[in-house]
Amino acid sequence: MDITALNALIPVFDFVGIVAFALSGVFEGMKRKIDPVGVFIVAFSTAFGGGMLRDLIIDRRPFYWIDHEAYVLATFLIVAVAPWINNFFEKRKNAQDWYIFADAIGLGIFCISGTSLSLAANVPWLSSVIIGCITGVFGGLMRDVFLNKMPAVVSDRSPYASVGFLGGWFYIMLLELGLSLEWSLWIGMIFIVGLRMSCVIFNWKIKYLEPKSYTDHDS
């Protein structure tokens, strides 16, 4: 893998994901009527939580958000205008759809960038894909925990982490087929976002240990 090209592409790629995840954190934080500091904590942890855990696992220093302070400033800016963002989307009937879409973009971008950076650190394929999934879902998990919600990654039967896992392998396949790094990054991200949104739109569910309804004949 061309490390120079990766280092040039990932910051641009990740910026979109950070904004998307920060927005999803803002949407949820404003919905819970928490104060501005709380909104920032939720937005920051959503945007950077997965990346921090990724950097710990692959021993990457300095942490990504420390090395790219502009992204932290962008998060501050998003939180500063959060009331206007919230009012804008609250006036629309599909506000929840925008939240889901922003979350899907963050998932797609961070799953692929996490996989890319792990591959660049000479981590094996399977472990790289798993680290990519962790990068994509951990920020949302932190967001839900801070807001005292059951994390969607473990409670939502609509495929979420599994979408990121498939997308990571799809990304590796594109690289192995000789597609350029830039095209592989974007196509891999679009694959995950498209698959996640399809799961939501068509109500695809994972049927696993679902409780069976039954009638108690002894009562």
C-alpha positions as MATLAB code, in Angstrom:
seq = 'MDITALNALIPVFDFVGIVAFALSGVFEGMKRKIDPVGVFIVAFSTAFGGGMLRDLIIDRRPFYWIDHEAYVLATFLIVAVAPWINNFFEKRKNAQDWYIFADAIGLGIFCISGTSLSLAANVPWLSSVIIGCITGVFGGLMRDVFLNKMPAVVSDRSPYASVGFLGGWFYIMLLELGLSLEWSLWIGMIFIVGLRMSCVIFNWKIKYLEPKSYTDHDS';
ca = [
       0.000    0.000    0.000;
       1.227    3.486   -0.905;
       1.609    5.036    2.580;
       2.264    8.533    1.178;
      -0.949    8.449   -0.838;
      -2.849    7.065    2.145;
      -1.587    9.834    4.433;
      -2.692   12.398    1.854;
      -6.161   10.922    1.316;
      -7.231    9.835    4.807;
      -7.399   13.355    6.374;
      -9.822   14.537    3.669;
     -11.747   11.287    3.860;
     -11.946   11.344    7.656;
     -13.024   14.997    7.795;
     -16.318   14.080    6.128;
     -16.804   11.236    8.604;
     -15.985   13.411   11.610;
     -18.505   16.060   10.540;
     -21.138   13.372    9.909;
     -20.590   11.662   13.271;
     -20.408   15.006   15.110;
     -23.760   15.942   13.562;
     -25.293   12.631   14.625;
     -24.045   13.309   18.156;
     -25.516   16.819   18.053;
     -28.886   15.495   16.826;
     -29.077   13.012   19.690;
     -27.746   15.435   22.294;
     -30.207   18.185   21.373;
     -33.050   15.675   21.352;
     -32.218   14.853   24.991;
     -32.184   18.592   25.894;
     -28.690   18.424   27.438;
     -26.535   21.509   28.026;
     -23.892   22.811   25.554;
     -21.015   21.067   27.353;
     -22.940   17.813   27.217;
     -23.643   18.309   23.514;
     -19.919   18.834   22.879;
     -18.966   15.729   24.880;
     -21.471   13.643   22.930;
     -20.413   15.114   19.569;
     -16.681   14.777   20.341;
     -16.938   11.190   21.606;
     -19.047   10.198   18.590;
     -16.625   11.790   16.144;
     -13.339   10.691   17.719;
     -14.085    7.736   20.036;
     -13.581    5.053   17.399;
     -10.414    6.678   16.080;
      -8.882    6.903   19.552;
      -9.489    3.209   20.202;
      -8.066    2.372   16.767;
      -4.935    4.407   17.483;
      -4.493    2.614   20.809;
      -4.798   -0.805   19.168;
      -2.358   -0.152   16.319;
      -0.092    1.995   18.541;
      -0.453    5.109   16.411;
       0.898    8.335   17.907;
       0.007   11.110   18.259;
      -3.697   10.373   18.435;
      -5.513   11.335   15.251;
      -7.495   14.198   16.793;
      -4.332   15.656   18.372;
      -2.558   15.540   15.023;
      -5.531   17.218   13.282;
      -6.693   20.003   15.607;
      -8.730   21.567   12.811;
     -11.188   18.668   13.171;
     -11.652   19.472   16.864;
     -12.271   23.123   15.953;
     -14.824   21.963   13.374;
     -16.577   19.988   16.127;
     -16.617   23.103   18.343;
     -18.140   25.056   15.458;
     -20.823   22.426   14.849;
     -21.734   22.466   18.548;
     -21.783   26.290   18.582;
     -24.398   26.360   15.820;
     -26.189   23.254   17.130;
     -29.413   25.125   18.078;
     -29.782   26.405   14.501;
     -28.949   22.978   13.085;
     -31.512   21.414   15.399;
     -34.205   23.981   14.500;
     -33.532   23.496   10.800;
     -34.025   19.733   10.949;
     -36.864   19.786   13.493;
     -39.011   21.670   10.972;
     -38.686   18.747    8.595;
     -40.683   15.566    8.904;
     -37.664   13.459    7.924;
     -35.332   14.704   10.688;
     -34.746   11.131   11.907;
     -33.795   10.094    8.382;
     -31.045   12.741    8.342;
     -29.712   11.417   11.642;
     -29.618    7.863   10.277;
     -27.955    9.058    7.069;
     -25.278   11.047    8.944;
     -24.603    8.023   11.137;
     -24.338    5.776    8.056;
     -21.790    8.133    6.449;
     -19.693    8.134    9.620;
     -19.903    4.346    9.820;
     -18.815    3.918    6.196;
     -15.919    6.349    6.325;
     -14.464    5.199    9.634;
     -14.797    1.485    8.888;
     -12.829    1.991    5.672;
     -10.249    4.414    7.082;
      -9.727    2.187   10.137;
      -9.166   -0.801    7.879;
      -6.792    1.225    5.673;
      -4.636    2.500    8.522;
      -4.484   -0.979   10.050;
      -3.359   -2.499    6.747;
      -0.720    0.243    6.483;
       0.493   -0.780    9.965;
       0.989   -4.342    8.622;
      -1.955   -5.757   10.561;
      -3.354   -8.955    8.948;
      -6.519   -8.735    6.870;
      -9.028  -10.135    9.369;
      -7.677   -8.065   12.246;
      -7.640   -4.953   10.022;
     -11.301   -5.425    9.138;
     -12.208   -5.934   12.808;
     -10.268   -2.790   13.783;
     -12.085   -0.958   10.982;
     -15.433   -2.069   12.435;
     -14.341   -0.946   15.900;
     -13.383    2.455   14.446;
     -16.792    2.742   12.810;
     -19.024    1.674   15.696;
     -17.232    2.673   18.908;
     -18.007    6.389   18.641;
     -21.722    5.670   18.298;
     -21.521    3.236   21.191;
     -19.966    5.948   23.387;
     -22.662    8.403   22.281;
     -25.444    6.035   23.307;
     -23.783    5.175   26.631;
     -23.376    8.875   27.520;
     -27.061    9.411   26.700;
     -28.087    6.412   28.808;
     -29.369    4.463   25.806;
     -28.935    0.824   24.908;
     -26.184    1.071   22.236;
     -27.636    0.611   18.773;
     -24.702   -1.586   17.779;
     -25.917   -4.315   20.171;
     -29.680   -3.656   20.170;
     -30.597   -2.720   16.601;
     -31.496   -5.871   14.667;
     -31.032   -3.958   11.420;
     -27.468   -4.815   10.237;
     -24.966   -2.226   11.459;
     -21.548   -3.519   12.511;
     -21.982   -6.462   10.139;
     -22.382   -3.951    7.290;
     -19.030   -2.420    8.222;
     -17.468   -5.888    8.400;
     -18.657   -6.739    4.875;
     -17.523   -3.344    3.646;
     -14.031   -3.870    5.025;
     -13.653   -7.102    3.067;
     -15.110   -5.432   -0.026;
     -12.489   -2.687    0.291;
      -9.662   -5.226    0.558;
     -11.030   -7.035   -2.502;
     -10.941   -3.796   -4.501;
      -7.308   -3.223   -3.519;
      -6.385   -6.806   -4.435;
      -8.071   -6.385   -7.823;
      -5.681   -3.501   -8.494;
      -8.069   -0.581   -8.078;
      -6.382    2.634   -6.987;
      -6.318    3.514   -3.303;
      -8.470    6.614   -3.807;
     -11.178    4.770   -5.742;
     -11.102    1.867   -3.295;
     -11.608    4.218   -0.346;
     -14.596    6.005   -1.835;
     -16.250    2.942   -3.362;
     -15.811    1.034   -0.105;
     -17.403    3.892    1.830;
     -20.307    4.202   -0.626;
     -20.838    0.435   -0.423;
     -21.220    0.579    3.374;
     -23.453    3.677    3.359;
     -25.636    2.243    0.588;
     -25.955   -1.138    2.288;
     -26.716    0.400    5.697;
     -29.392    2.706    4.242;
     -30.886   -0.209    2.281;
     -31.167   -2.173    5.527;
     -33.046    0.729    7.104;
     -35.259    1.541    4.100;
     -36.251   -2.052    3.389;
     -36.394   -2.982    7.084;
     -33.922   -5.846    6.753;
     -33.396   -7.531   10.105;
     -30.974  -10.047   11.576;
     -33.053  -12.920   12.929;
     -30.926  -14.263   15.751;
     -32.259  -15.629   19.034;
     -35.575  -13.870   18.529;
     -38.078  -14.655   21.275;
     -40.812  -16.980   20.019;
     -44.394  -16.114   20.811;
     -46.310  -18.968   22.344;
     -49.485  -19.699   24.239;
     -49.284  -21.136   27.724;
     -51.761  -23.987   27.533;
     -51.348  -24.764   31.240;
     -52.774  -21.445   32.384;
];
